């Protein structure tokens, strides 16, 4: 069972940038990985996914063109570069192994790390 630790969140003004990091305890070379987020009072939702070899990335419509997901399997890490942040991006961000069903990405397991808080002020 892989343990995932998210970091890199913080408080930023609208229009700013942050880079989130997800560090895994074991190899993720054969795992599709994704970022999800949960805003206060709302359900956790998909943000971005990347296939195990990094060849394919997919994004929620709300972040397309602003966020970039990447990975470094040699470092057992997944990243989320977030640019042009808006207040609606405020949420707790989690990474998780993911699986795909049709055009949707789902968390593969029902456990989560502590997440990293992103707060965007207007």
CSV table of C-alpha atoms in Angstrom, one decimal:
chain,number,residue,atom,x,y,z
A,1,UNK,CA,0.0,0.0,0.0
A,2,UNK,CA,1.6,3.2,-1.1
A,3,UNK,CA,1.7,6.2,1.3
A,4,UNK,CA,1.4,9.6,-0.3
A,5,UNK,CA,2.5,12.9,1.2
A,6,UNK,CA,1.3,16.2,-0.4
A,7,UNK,CA,3.1,19.5,0.1
A,8,UNK,CA,3.6,22.9,-1.5
A,9,UNK,CA,0.3,24.5,-0.7
A,10,UNK,CA,-0.1,28.0,0.8
A,11,UNK,CA,-1.8,31.3,0.6
A,12,UNK,CA,-1.5,33.1,-2.7
A,13,UNK,CA,-3.2,36.1,-4.4
A,14,UNK,CA,-5.4,35.6,-7.4
A,15,UNK,CA,-3.2,35.3,-10.5
A,16,UNK,CA,-0.4,33.8,-8.6
A,17,UNK,CA,1.2,30.3,-8.9
A,18,UNK,CA,2.0,27.4,-6.7
A,19,UNK,CA,3.6,24.0,-7.3
A,20,UNK,CA,2.4,21.0,-5.4
A,21,UNK,CA,4.4,17.9,-4.8
A,22,UNK,CA,3.2,14.4,-4.0
A,23,UNK,CA,5.9,12.1,-2.6
A,24,UNK,CA,5.3,8.4,-2.6
A,25,UNK,CA,6.7,5.8,-0.2
A,26,UNK,CA,7.2,3.2,-2.9
A,27,UNK,CA,7.6,3.1,-6.6
A,28,UNK,CA,4.8,4.6,-8.6
A,29,UNK,CA,6.3,3.7,-12.0
A,30,UNK,CA,3.4,1.4,-12.9
A,31,UNK,CA,0.6,3.6,-11.4
A,32,UNK,CA,-1.5,6.2,-13.0
A,33,UNK,CA,-1.6,9.1,-10.6
A,34,UNK,CA,-4.0,12.0,-10.1
A,35,UNK,CA,-4.7,15.1,-8.1
A,36,UNK,CA,-8.1,15.7,-6.5
A,37,UNK,CA,-9.3,18.6,-4.4
A,38,UNK,CA,-12.0,19.3,-1.9
A,39,UNK,CA,-13.3,22.7,-1.2
A,40,UNK,CA,-15.1,23.5,2.1
A,41,UNK,CA,-18.5,22.0,2.2
A,42,UNK,CA,-18.1,20.3,-1.1
A,43,UNK,CA,-17.3,16.8,-2.4
A,44,UNK,CA,-13.8,15.8,-3.4
A,45,UNK,CA,-13.4,16.2,-7.2
A,46,UNK,CA,-10.9,15.3,-9.9
A,47,UNK,CA,-8.4,17.9,-10.9
A,48,UNK,CA,-5.7,16.2,-13.1
A,49,UNK,CA,-4.3,12.8,-14.0
A,50,UNK,CA,-1.2,11.5,-15.6
A,51,UNK,CA,-0.6,8.0,-16.9
A,52,UNK,CA,2.2,5.8,-15.5
A,53,UNK,CA,4.7,6.7,-18.2
A,54,UNK,CA,3.7,10.3,-18.3
A,55,UNK,CA,2.7,10.3,-21.9
A,56,UNK,CA,-1.0,11.3,-21.3
A,57,UNK,CA,-2.3,14.0,-19.0
A,58,UNK,CA,-5.9,14.8,-18.5
A,59,UNK,CA,-7.6,17.8,-16.7
A,60,UNK,CA,-10.8,18.9,-15.3
A,61,UNK,CA,-12.3,21.6,-17.5
A,62,UNK,CA,-12.1,24.1,-14.7
A,63,UNK,CA,-8.2,23.9,-14.7
A,64,UNK,CA,-7.4,23.3,-18.3
A,65,UNK,CA,-4.8,25.7,-19.6
A,66,UNK,CA,-3.8,26.8,-16.1
A,67,UNK,CA,-2.6,23.6,-14.3
A,68,UNK,CA,0.0,21.1,-15.5
A,69,UNK,CA,0.5,17.7,-14.0
A,70,UNK,CA,3.8,15.9,-14.3
A,71,UNK,CA,5.8,13.1,-12.7
A,72,UNK,CA,9.3,11.9,-12.0
A,73,UNK,CA,9.2,8.1,-11.4
A,74,UNK,CA,12.8,8.1,-10.4
A,75,UNK,CA,12.0,10.4,-7.5
A,76,UNK,CA,8.6,8.7,-6.8
A,77,UNK,CA,6.9,12.1,-7.2
A,78,UNK,CA,4.0,13.7,-8.9
A,79,UNK,CA,3.7,17.4,-9.3
A,80,UNK,CA,0.9,19.9,-10.0
A,81,UNK,CA,2.0,23.3,-11.4
A,82,UNK,CA,-0.9,25.8,-10.8
A,83,UNK,CA,-0.8,29.1,-12.6
A,84,UNK,CA,-3.3,31.9,-12.9
A,85,UNK,CA,-4.9,30.8,-9.7
A,86,UNK,CA,-8.4,32.0,-8.9
A,87,UNK,CA,-10.3,32.1,-5.6
A,88,UNK,CA,-12.4,29.1,-6.8
A,89,UNK,CA,-9.2,27.0,-6.7
A,90,UNK,CA,-9.2,27.3,-2.9
A,91,UNK,CA,-9.3,23.7,-1.6
A,92,UNK,CA,-7.5,20.9,0.1
A,93,UNK,CA,-5.5,19.1,-2.6
A,94,UNK,CA,-4.7,15.4,-2.5
A,95,UNK,CA,-2.9,13.0,-4.7
A,96,UNK,CA,-3.9,9.4,-5.2
A,97,UNK,CA,-3.4,6.5,-7.5
A,98,UNK,CA,-6.1,6.5,-10.1
A,99,UNK,CA,-8.0,4.4,-12.5
A,100,UNK,CA,-9.9,5.4,-15.6
A,101,UNK,CA,-13.5,4.4,-16.5
A,102,UNK,CA,-14.5,5.9,-19.8
A,103,UNK,CA,-13.6,9.5,-19.8
A,104,UNK,CA,-13.5,9.8,-16.0
A,105,UNK,CA,-10.7,9.3,-13.5
A,106,UNK,CA,-11.4,7.8,-10.1
A,107,UNK,CA,-9.3,7.3,-6.9
A,108,UNK,CA,-8.2,3.7,-6.8
A,109,UNK,CA,-8.3,3.4,-3.0
A,110,UNK,CA,-10.4,4.7,-0.3
A,111,UNK,CA,-7.7,6.2,1.8
A,112,UNK,CA,-6.1,9.7,1.6
A,113,UNK,CA,-3.1,11.5,2.9
A,114,UNK,CA,-3.4,14.7,4.8
A,115,UNK,CA,-3.5,16.8,1.7
A,116,UNK,CA,-2.1,20.3,1.2
A,117,UNK,CA,-4.2,23.4,1.6
A,118,UNK,CA,-4.3,26.0,-1.2
A,119,UNK,CA,-5.9,29.3,-0.4
A,120,UNK,CA,-6.3,31.9,-3.2
A,121,UNK,CA,-7.3,35.4,-2.1
A,122,UNK,CA,-9.1,37.9,-4.3
